[in-house]
Amino acid sequence: APITVTDAATATVKVHLTASQRDLEIPTNLSILDALEAQGIRPKVGCRMGVCHTCVCTRAEGTTLDMQTGEQDAQPGMDVRICMSRARTDLTLDL
């Protein structure tokens, strides 16, 4: 059988939003904010550049990649700027 490689552009992860009790799949090649907005979810947002922190929410579980710093973080209970972060694994967010 041929070996298949998951295309990073089409890879998705599952996201659970605790406050709104929603479960969805988002692509890993978009910011979390862009991916949520593409599915009709409208989190609070301001500058979209990671400066104002309006979009910050708490990550209960999962790994995110900060697109500005290149840092991956999986520590539970940490704040995530969803405009500047991409999902790397399944996530639980306080949204």
Coordinates of N, CA and C in Angstrom, one line a residue:
A1 N 0.9 -1.2 0.0 CA 0.0 0.0 0.0 C 0.9 1.2 0.0
P2 N 0.5 2.3 -0.7 CA 1.3 3.5 -0.8 C 1.3 4.2 0.6
I3 N 2.4 4.8 0.9 CA 2.5 5.6 2.1 C 1.8 7.0 1.9
T4 N 1.0 7.4 2.8 CA 0.3 8.7 2.6 C 0.8 9.6 3.7
V5 N 1.0 10.9 3.3 CA 1.5 11.9 4.2 C 0.4 12.9 4.3
T6 N 0.0 13.3 5.6 CA -1.0 14.3 5.8 C -0.5 15.6 5.3
D7 N -1.2 16.3 4.4 CA -0.8 17.6 4.0 C -1.0 18.6 5.1
A8 N 0.0 19.3 5.5 CA -0.1 20.3 6.6 C -1.1 21.3 6.3
A9 N -1.4 21.7 5.1 CA -2.4 22.7 4.7 C -3.8 22.2 5.0
T10 N -4.0 20.9 5.0 CA -5.3 20.4 5.3 C -5.5 19.7 6.6
A11 N -4.5 19.7 7.4 CA -4.5 19.0 8.7 C -5.5 19.8 9.6
T12 N -6.3 19.0 10.4 CA -7.2 19.7 11.3 C -7.1 19.1 12.7
V13 N -7.5 19.9 13.7 CA -7.6 19.4 15.0 C -9.0 19.7 15.6
K14 N -9.3 19.0 16.7 CA -10.6 19.2 17.3 C -10.4 20.3 18.4
V15 N -11.4 21.2 18.5 CA -11.4 22.2 19.5 C -12.7 22.2 20.2
H16 N -12.6 22.2 21.6 CA -13.8 22.2 22.4 C -13.8 23.6 23.1
L17 N -14.9 24.3 22.9 CA -15.1 25.7 23.5 C -16.0 25.5 24.7
T18 N -15.4 25.7 25.9 CA -16.1 25.4 27.1 C -17.2 26.3 27.4
A19 N -17.0 27.6 27.2 CA -18.1 28.6 27.6 C -19.3 28.5 26.7
S20 N -19.1 28.2 25.4 CA -20.2 28.1 24.5 C -20.6 26.6 24.2
Q21 N -19.9 25.7 24.9 CA -20.2 24.3 24.7 C -20.3 23.8 23.3
R22 N -19.3 24.2 22.5 CA -19.3 23.8 21.1 C -18.0 23.0 20.8
D23 N -18.2 22.0 19.9 CA -17.1 21.2 19.5 C -17.0 21.3 18.0
L24 N -15.8 21.6 17.5 CA -15.6 21.8 16.0 C -14.2 21.3 15.6
E25 N -13.9 21.3 14.3 CA -12.6 21.0 13.8 C -12.1 22.3 13.1
I26 N -10.9 22.6 13.3 CA -10.3 23.7 12.7 C -9.0 23.3 12.0
P27 N -8.6 24.0 10.9 CA -7.3 23.7 10.3 C -6.1 24.2 11.1
T28 N -5.0 23.6 11.0 CA -3.8 24.0 11.7 C -3.0 25.0 11.0
N29 N -3.4 25.4 9.7 CA -2.6 26.4 9.0 C -3.2 27.8 9.1
L30 N -4.2 28.0 9.9 CA -4.8 29.3 10.1 C -4.7 29.7 11.6
S31 N -4.7 31.0 11.9 CA -4.8 31.3 13.3 C -6.1 30.8 13.9
I32 N -6.1 30.6 15.2 CA -7.3 30.0 15.8 C -8.5 31.0 15.6
L33 N -8.2 32.3 15.7 CA -9.2 33.3 15.4 C -9.8 33.2 14.0
D34 N -8.9 33.2 13.0 CA -9.4 33.1 11.6 C -10.2 31.8 11.4
A35 N -9.8 30.7 12.0 CA -10.5 29.4 11.9 C -11.8 29.4 12.5
L36 N -11.9 30.1 13.7 CA -13.2 30.2 14.4 C -14.2 31.1 13.6
E37 N -13.7 32.2 13.1 CA -14.5 33.1 12.3 C -15.0 32.5 11.1
A38 N -14.2 31.6 10.4 CA -14.6 30.9 9.2 C -15.8 30.0 9.5
Q39 N -16.0 29.6 10.7 CA -17.1 28.8 11.1 C -18.2 29.5 11.8
G40 N -18.2 30.9 11.7 CA -19.3 31.7 12.1 C -19.2 32.1 13.6
I41 N -18.1 31.7 14.3 CA -17.9 32.1 15.7 C -17.2 33.4 15.8
R42 N -17.7 34.3 16.6 CA -17.2 35.7 16.6 C -16.7 36.0 18.0
P43 N -15.4 35.6 18.3 CA -14.8 35.9 19.6 C -14.6 37.4 19.7
K44 N -14.4 37.9 20.9 CA -13.9 39.3 21.0 C -12.6 39.5 20.4
V45 N -12.4 40.6 19.6 CA -11.2 40.8 18.9 C -10.9 42.3 18.8
G46 N -9.7 42.7 18.7 CA -9.3 44.1 18.6 C -8.4 44.3 17.4
C47 N -7.1 44.3 17.7 CA -6.1 44.7 16.7 C -5.7 43.6 15.7
R48 N -5.9 42.4 16.0 CA -5.6 41.2 15.2 C -4.0 41.1 15.0
M49 N -3.3 41.8 15.8 CA -1.8 41.7 15.7 C -1.1 41.3 17.0
G50 N -1.9 40.8 18.0 CA -1.3 40.3 19.2 C -0.9 41.4 20.2
V51 N -1.3 42.7 20.0 CA -0.9 43.8 20.8 C -1.9 44.1 21.9
C52 N -3.2 44.1 21.5 CA -4.2 44.6 22.5 C -4.7 43.6 23.5
H53 N -4.5 42.3 23.2 CA -4.9 41.2 24.1 C -6.4 41.1 24.2
T54 N -7.2 41.7 23.4 CA -8.7 41.6 23.5 C -9.1 40.1 23.2
C55 N -8.4 39.4 22.4 CA -8.8 38.1 22.0 C -8.3 37.0 22.9
V56 N -7.5 37.3 23.9 CA -6.9 36.4 24.8 C -8.0 35.5 25.5
C57 N -7.8 34.2 25.5 CA -8.6 33.2 26.2 C -7.7 32.2 26.9
T58 N -8.2 31.4 27.8 CA -7.5 30.5 28.5 C -7.5 29.1 27.8
R59 N -6.3 28.5 27.7 CA -6.2 27.2 27.1 C -6.2 26.2 28.3
A60 N -7.2 25.3 28.3 CA -7.3 24.3 29.4 C -6.5 23.1 29.0
E61 N -6.5 22.7 27.7 CA -5.7 21.6 27.2 C -5.3 21.8 25.8
G62 N -4.2 21.2 25.4 CA -3.7 21.2 24.0 C -2.5 22.0 23.9
T63 N -1.9 22.0 22.7 CA -0.7 22.7 22.3 C -1.0 23.8 21.3
T64 N -0.5 25.0 21.5 CA -0.6 26.0 20.5 C 0.8 26.5 20.1
L65 N 0.8 27.1 18.9 CA 2.0 27.7 18.4 C 1.8 29.2 18.3
D66 N 2.7 30.0 18.9 CA 2.6 31.4 18.8 C 3.3 31.8 17.5
M67 N 2.6 32.4 16.6 CA 3.2 32.7 15.3 C 4.2 33.9 15.3
Q68 N 4.1 34.7 16.4 CA 5.1 35.8 16.5 C 6.4 35.3 17.0
T69 N 6.4 34.4 18.0 CA 7.6 34.0 18.7 C 8.1 32.7 18.2
G70 N 7.2 31.9 17.6 CA 7.6 30.5 17.2 C 7.6 29.5 18.3
E71 N 7.1 29.9 19.5 CA 7.1 29.1 20.7 C 5.8 28.2 20.7
Q72 N 6.0 26.9 21.0 CA 4.9 26.0 21.2 C 4.7 25.9 22.7
D73 N 3.4 25.9 23.1 CA 3.1 25.8 24.6 C 2.0 24.9 24.8
A74 N 2.1 24.0 25.8 CA 1.1 23.1 26.2 C 0.7 23.2 27.6
Q75 N 1.2 24.2 28.3 CA 0.9 24.3 29.8 C -0.6 24.7 30.0
P76 N -1.3 23.8 30.7 CA -2.8 24.1 31.0 C -2.9 25.4 31.8
G77 N -4.0 26.1 31.5 CA -4.4 27.3 32.3 C -3.7 28.6 31.8
M78 N -3.0 28.5 30.7 CA -2.3 29.7 30.2 C -3.1 30.5 29.2
D79 N -2.9 31.8 29.1 CA -3.6 32.6 28.2 C -3.0 32.5 26.8
V80 N -3.9 32.5 25.8 CA -3.5 32.4 24.4 C -4.1 33.5 23.6
R81 N -3.3 34.2 22.9 CA -3.7 35.2 21.9 C -4.2 34.5 20.7
I82 N -5.5 34.3 20.5 CA -6.0 33.5 19.4 C -5.7 34.1 18.0
C83 N -5.5 35.4 18.0 CA -5.2 36.0 16.7 C -3.8 35.7 16.2
M84 N -2.9 35.3 17.2 CA -1.5 35.1 16.8 C -1.1 33.6 17.1
S85 N -2.1 32.8 17.3 CA -1.8 31.4 17.7 C -2.5 30.4 16.7
R86 N -1.8 29.3 16.4 CA -2.3 28.2 15.7 C -2.4 27.0 16.6
A87 N -3.4 26.2 16.3 CA -3.6 24.9 17.1 C -2.5 23.9 16.5
R88 N -1.9 23.2 17.4 CA -1.0 22.1 17.1 C -1.5 20.8 17.4
T89 N -2.4 20.7 18.4 CA -3.1 19.5 18.8 C -4.5 19.9 19.1
D90 N -5.3 18.8 19.5 CA -6.7 19.1 19.9 C -6.6 20.1 21.1
L91 N -7.6 21.0 21.2 CA -7.6 22.1 22.2 C -8.9 22.1 22.9
T92 N -8.8 22.6 24.2 CA -9.9 23.0 24.9 C -9.7 24.5 25.3
L93 N -10.6 25.4 24.9 CA -10.4 26.8 25.1 C -11.6 27.3 25.9
D94 N -11.4 28.3 26.7 CA -12.5 29.0 27.5 C -13.1 30.1 26.6
L95 N -13.9 29.6 25.6 CA -14.6 30.6 24.7 C -16.0 30.1 24.6

